[in-house]
Amino acid sequence: MTRNWRLERRRDHYYWRAKREGYRSRAAYKLLEIHRKYRLFRPGLKVLDLGCSPGGWLQVAGSMVGSKGKVLGIDVKPLKPFKAGNISFLQHDVRSPELPGFVLKELGGKADLILSDVSPNISGVWEVDHARQMELAEASYKTALETLKPGGRLLVKVFEGDLVDGFRKTLKKHFEKVKTVKPKASRSRSSEIYLLAEGFKVAVNPPRTSGDTRAREDSGGTP
Ligand SMILES: C[S@@+](CC[C@H](N)C(=O)[O-])C[C@H]1O[C@@H](n2cnc3c(N)ncnc32)[C@H](O)[C@@H]1O
């Protein structure tokens, strides 16, 4: 944490609002904003949240899907547990080929909606950060190919740059529509945008764990 970063945070309206309103991160307001525009949630949905720590998006999703819904968070970092019975968590890397098997088991089937706010540690070197972010976005998309219901939606963060167009084209092969979203709650100097891919068409050739059912069955719920 640099001095500038701490100063910026002190001036940040959403940071203080999150503290006041009990959200674990200011990121919660980005998701609330996107939901207001695109109606992401309804009671009863199964939601997968990739890169979920410290848990602001989990709080939003958990309250929107209610007790009949289910939200599963994934992160390489640990997560302070929630009391809400509809939120669960697996500490796992989004790039792991075993992840889809664990997700299907923990959610009890495929997700209606997949959220990915996964971000690498920022190095400050733009090309490096862009490439790392795109690798994580690709990993989220590959997870979606195996764990999203037909017709489902994927909301995925990317950093603007040369690789985004290619990624958008890849998404278009598997989804009916891909929209670009820039919430006001994103920091103004941030190059992050979100791609909202809607109307998932069934994956013909899932890229990773297809045929690996034995590994999935043997793996247990917790990595
Ligand atoms: C911007 S934060 C997410 C904030 C979250 N949406 C919230 O509302 O609190 C990005 C998260 O991505 C996670 N992350 C980074 N690389 C990852 C990976 N390879 N697999 C899973 N999670 C990862 C980080 O640990 C971090 O918690």
Coordinates of C-alpha atoms and ligand atoms in Angstrom, one line a residue:
M1 CA 0.0 0.0 0.0
T2 CA 1.7 3.2 -1.1
R3 CA 1.1 6.7 0.6
N4 CA -0.7 7.9 -2.5
W5 CA -3.0 5.0 -2.5
R6 CA -3.8 5.6 1.1
L7 CA -4.5 9.3 0.4
E8 CA -6.7 8.5 -2.5
R9 CA -8.7 6.0 -0.4
R10 CA -9.2 8.6 2.3
R11 CA -10.9 10.9 -0.3
D12 CA -12.9 8.1 -1.9
H13 CA -16.6 8.5 -1.4
Y14 CA -17.4 4.8 -2.1
Y15 CA -14.8 3.6 0.4
W16 CA -16.5 5.6 3.2
R17 CA -20.0 4.7 2.0
A18 CA -19.0 1.0 2.1
K19 CA -17.7 1.4 5.7
R20 CA -21.0 3.1 6.7
E21 CA -23.3 0.6 5.0
G22 CA -21.4 -2.5 6.1
Y23 CA -20.1 -3.7 2.7
R24 CA -16.7 -5.4 2.8
S25 CA -15.5 -3.5 -0.3
R26 CA -16.3 -0.4 -2.3
A27 CA -16.6 -2.9 -5.3
A28 CA -20.1 -3.7 -4.0
Y29 CA -21.3 -0.4 -5.6
K30 CA -20.1 -1.3 -9.0
L31 CA -22.1 -4.5 -8.9
L32 CA -25.2 -2.7 -7.5
E33 CA -24.9 -0.2 -10.4
I34 CA -24.6 -2.9 -13.0
H35 CA -27.6 -4.8 -11.5
R36 CA -29.7 -1.6 -11.6
K37 CA -29.1 -1.3 -15.3
Y38 CA -29.1 -5.0 -16.4
R39 CA -31.2 -6.8 -13.8
L40 CA -28.5 -9.5 -13.1
F41 CA -30.2 -11.1 -10.1
R42 CA -33.5 -12.6 -9.1
P43 CA -34.4 -14.7 -6.1
G44 CA -33.5 -18.3 -6.4
L45 CA -30.5 -17.9 -8.8
K46 CA -27.3 -19.9 -8.5
V47 CA -24.3 -17.5 -8.8
L48 CA -20.6 -18.1 -9.0
D49 CA -18.3 -15.2 -8.0
L50 CA -14.7 -15.6 -9.2
G51 CA -12.1 -13.5 -7.3
C52 CA -14.6 -12.8 -4.5
S53 CA -12.4 -11.6 -1.6
P54 CA -12.9 -9.6 0.6
G55 CA -16.6 -10.3 -0.3
G56 CA -18.5 -7.1 -1.3
W57 CA -20.0 -8.8 -4.4
L58 CA -20.9 -11.9 -2.3
Q59 CA -22.8 -9.7 0.0
V60 CA -24.7 -8.1 -2.8
A61 CA -25.4 -11.4 -4.6
G62 CA -26.3 -13.2 -1.4
S63 CA -29.0 -10.6 -0.5
M64 CA -30.4 -10.5 -4.0
V65 CA -30.8 -14.3 -4.6
G66 CA -32.3 -14.8 -1.1
S67 CA -32.6 -18.1 0.8
K68 CA -33.7 -20.1 -2.2
G69 CA -30.6 -19.1 -4.2
K70 CA -27.0 -20.0 -3.7
V71 CA -23.8 -18.0 -4.1
L72 CA -20.3 -19.6 -4.4
G73 CA -17.2 -17.5 -4.1
I74 CA -13.8 -18.5 -5.3
D75 CA -10.5 -16.8 -4.4
V76 CA -6.8 -17.6 -4.0
K77 CA -7.0 -15.6 -0.8
P78 CA -8.9 -16.7 2.3
L79 CA -12.3 -15.2 3.0
K80 CA -13.7 -14.1 6.4
P81 CA -16.7 -16.4 6.7
F82 CA -20.3 -15.1 6.3
K83 CA -23.1 -16.1 8.6
A84 CA -25.6 -16.1 5.6
G85 CA -26.4 -19.8 4.8
N86 CA -26.7 -19.1 1.1
I87 CA -23.0 -18.1 0.6
S88 CA -20.2 -20.6 0.4
F89 CA -16.5 -20.3 -0.4
L90 CA -13.7 -22.3 -1.9
Q91 CA -10.1 -21.2 -1.7
H92 CA -8.9 -22.0 -5.2
D93 CA -7.1 -20.6 -8.2
V94 CA -9.4 -19.6 -11.1
R95 CA -6.8 -21.1 -13.5
S96 CA -6.9 -24.5 -12.0
P97 CA -8.2 -27.2 -14.4
E98 CA -10.0 -28.9 -11.4
L99 CA -12.0 -25.8 -10.6
P100 CA -15.1 -26.6 -12.7
G101 CA -15.6 -30.0 -11.0
F102 CA -15.4 -28.4 -7.5
V103 CA -17.9 -25.7 -8.6
L104 CA -20.5 -28.1 -10.0
K105 CA -20.3 -30.2 -6.9
E106 CA -20.5 -27.2 -4.4
L107 CA -23.3 -25.4 -6.3
G108 CA -25.2 -28.7 -7.0
G109 CA -25.3 -28.0 -10.7
K110 CA -24.6 -25.2 -13.2
A111 CA -24.7 -21.5 -12.4
D112 CA -27.3 -19.1 -13.8
L113 CA -24.9 -16.2 -13.5
I114 CA -21.1 -16.0 -13.3
L115 CA -19.3 -12.9 -12.0
S116 CA -15.6 -12.4 -12.3
D117 CA -13.9 -9.4 -10.7
V118 CA -10.5 -11.3 -10.6
S119 CA -7.5 -9.0 -10.6
P120 CA -3.8 -9.7 -10.5
N121 CA -1.5 -7.8 -8.1
I122 CA -0.8 -4.5 -10.0
S123 CA 2.8 -4.1 -11.0
G124 CA 2.4 -0.6 -12.4
V125 CA 3.7 -1.7 -15.8
W126 CA 0.7 -1.3 -18.0
E127 CA 1.5 -4.1 -20.6
V128 CA 2.2 -6.6 -17.8
D129 CA -0.9 -5.8 -15.9
H130 CA -3.1 -5.9 -19.0
A131 CA -1.7 -9.3 -20.0
R132 CA -2.1 -10.8 -16.5
Q133 CA -5.6 -9.5 -16.2
M134 CA -6.5 -11.0 -19.6
E135 CA -5.1 -14.3 -18.6
L136 CA -7.4 -14.3 -15.5
A137 CA -10.4 -13.1 -17.6
E138 CA -9.8 -16.0 -20.0
A139 CA -9.6 -18.4 -17.1
S140 CA -13.0 -17.1 -15.9
Y141 CA -14.5 -17.6 -19.4
K142 CA -13.1 -21.2 -19.6
T143 CA -14.6 -21.9 -16.2
A144 CA -17.9 -20.5 -17.5
L145 CA -17.8 -22.9 -20.5
E146 CA -18.1 -25.8 -18.1
T147 CA -20.2 -24.4 -15.3
L148 CA -22.8 -22.0 -16.8
K149 CA -26.3 -23.0 -17.7
P150 CA -27.4 -22.5 -21.3
G151 CA -28.9 -19.0 -21.6
G152 CA -26.8 -17.9 -18.6
R153 CA -24.8 -14.7 -18.2
L154 CA -21.1 -14.0 -17.5
L155 CA -19.9 -10.6 -16.2
V156 CA -16.2 -10.4 -16.4
K157 CA -13.7 -7.6 -15.7
V158 CA -10.9 -6.7 -18.1
F159 CA -8.4 -3.9 -18.3
E160 CA -8.7 -1.9 -21.5
G161 CA -5.9 -2.6 -24.0
D162 CA -5.0 -4.5 -27.2
L163 CA -6.1 -7.9 -26.1
V164 CA -9.7 -7.0 -25.3
D165 CA -11.0 -7.1 -28.8
G166 CA -9.8 -10.6 -29.3
F167 CA -11.4 -11.7 -26.0
R168 CA -14.7 -10.0 -27.0
K169 CA -14.7 -12.0 -30.2
T170 CA -14.0 -15.2 -28.3
L171 CA -17.0 -14.5 -26.0
K172 CA -19.2 -13.7 -29.1
K173 CA -18.7 -17.3 -30.3
H174 CA -20.3 -18.7 -27.2
F175 CA -22.8 -15.9 -26.2
E176 CA -25.6 -14.2 -28.1
K177 CA -24.6 -10.7 -27.0
V178 CA -21.6 -9.1 -25.4
K179 CA -22.0 -5.6 -23.9
T180 CA -19.4 -3.3 -22.5
V181 CA -20.1 -1.8 -19.1
K182 CA -18.1 1.0 -17.2
P183 CA -19.7 1.6 -13.8
K184 CA -19.4 5.1 -12.3
A185 CA -18.2 3.5 -9.1
S186 CA -15.0 2.3 -10.9
R187 CA -12.1 4.7 -10.1
S188 CA -11.9 7.3 -12.8
R189 CA -8.2 6.6 -13.4
S190 CA -8.8 2.9 -13.6
S191 CA -8.7 1.2 -17.0
E192 CA -11.1 -1.5 -15.9
I193 CA -14.3 -2.2 -17.8
Y194 CA -16.7 -5.1 -17.5
L195 CA -17.9 -7.3 -20.4
L196 CA -21.4 -8.6 -19.9
A197 CA -21.9 -11.7 -22.0
E198 CA -25.6 -12.8 -22.3
G199 CA -27.4 -15.9 -23.7
F200 CA -24.8 -18.6 -23.3
K201 CA -24.8 -21.1 -26.1
V202 CA -23.9 -24.6 -25.0
A203 CA -20.1 -25.3 -25.2
V204 CA -19.4 -27.8 -27.9
N205 CA -15.8 -28.6 -26.8
P206 CA -15.2 -27.6 -23.2
P207 CA -11.4 -27.0 -23.1
R208 CA -10.3 -28.4 -19.8
T209 CA -11.8 -31.1 -17.7
S210 CA -14.1 -32.7 -20.4
G211 CA -14.2 -36.5 -19.9
D212 CA -12.4 -36.2 -16.6
T213 CA -15.4 -37.3 -14.6
R214 CA -13.4 -39.8 -12.5
A215 CA -11.2 -37.0 -11.2
R216 CA -14.2 -34.9 -10.4
E217 CA -16.0 -37.7 -8.6
D218 CA -13.0 -38.5 -6.5
S219 CA -12.1 -35.0 -5.7
G220 CA -14.4 -34.2 -2.8
G221 CA -15.9 -30.8 -2.2
T222 CA -12.9 -29.0 -0.8
P223 CA -9.6 -28.6 -2.6
Ligands
LIG1 C1 -10.7 -6.6 -7.0 S1 -10.6 -8.0 -5.9 C2 -12.3 -8.6 -5.9 C3 -13.2 -7.8 -5.0 C4 -14.5 -8.5 -4.8 N1 -15.3 -8.4 -6.0 C5 -15.3 -7.8 -3.7 O1 -16.4 -7.3 -4.0 O2 -14.9 -7.8 -2.6 C6 -9.8 -9.2 -6.9 C7 -9.6 -10.6 -6.3 O3 -9.1 -11.5 -7.3 C8 -8.3 -12.4 -6.6 N2 -7.5 -13.2 -7.5 C9 -6.3 -12.8 -8.1 N3 -5.8 -13.8 -8.8 C10 -6.6 -14.9 -8.6 C11 -6.6 -16.2 -9.1 N4 -5.6 -16.7 -9.9 N5 -7.6 -17.1 -8.7 C12 -8.6 -16.6 -7.9 N6 -8.6 -15.4 -7.4 C13 -7.7 -14.5 -7.7 C14 -7.5 -11.6 -5.6 O4 -7.1 -12.4 -4.5 C15 -8.6 -10.6 -5.1 O5 -9.2 -11.0 -3.9

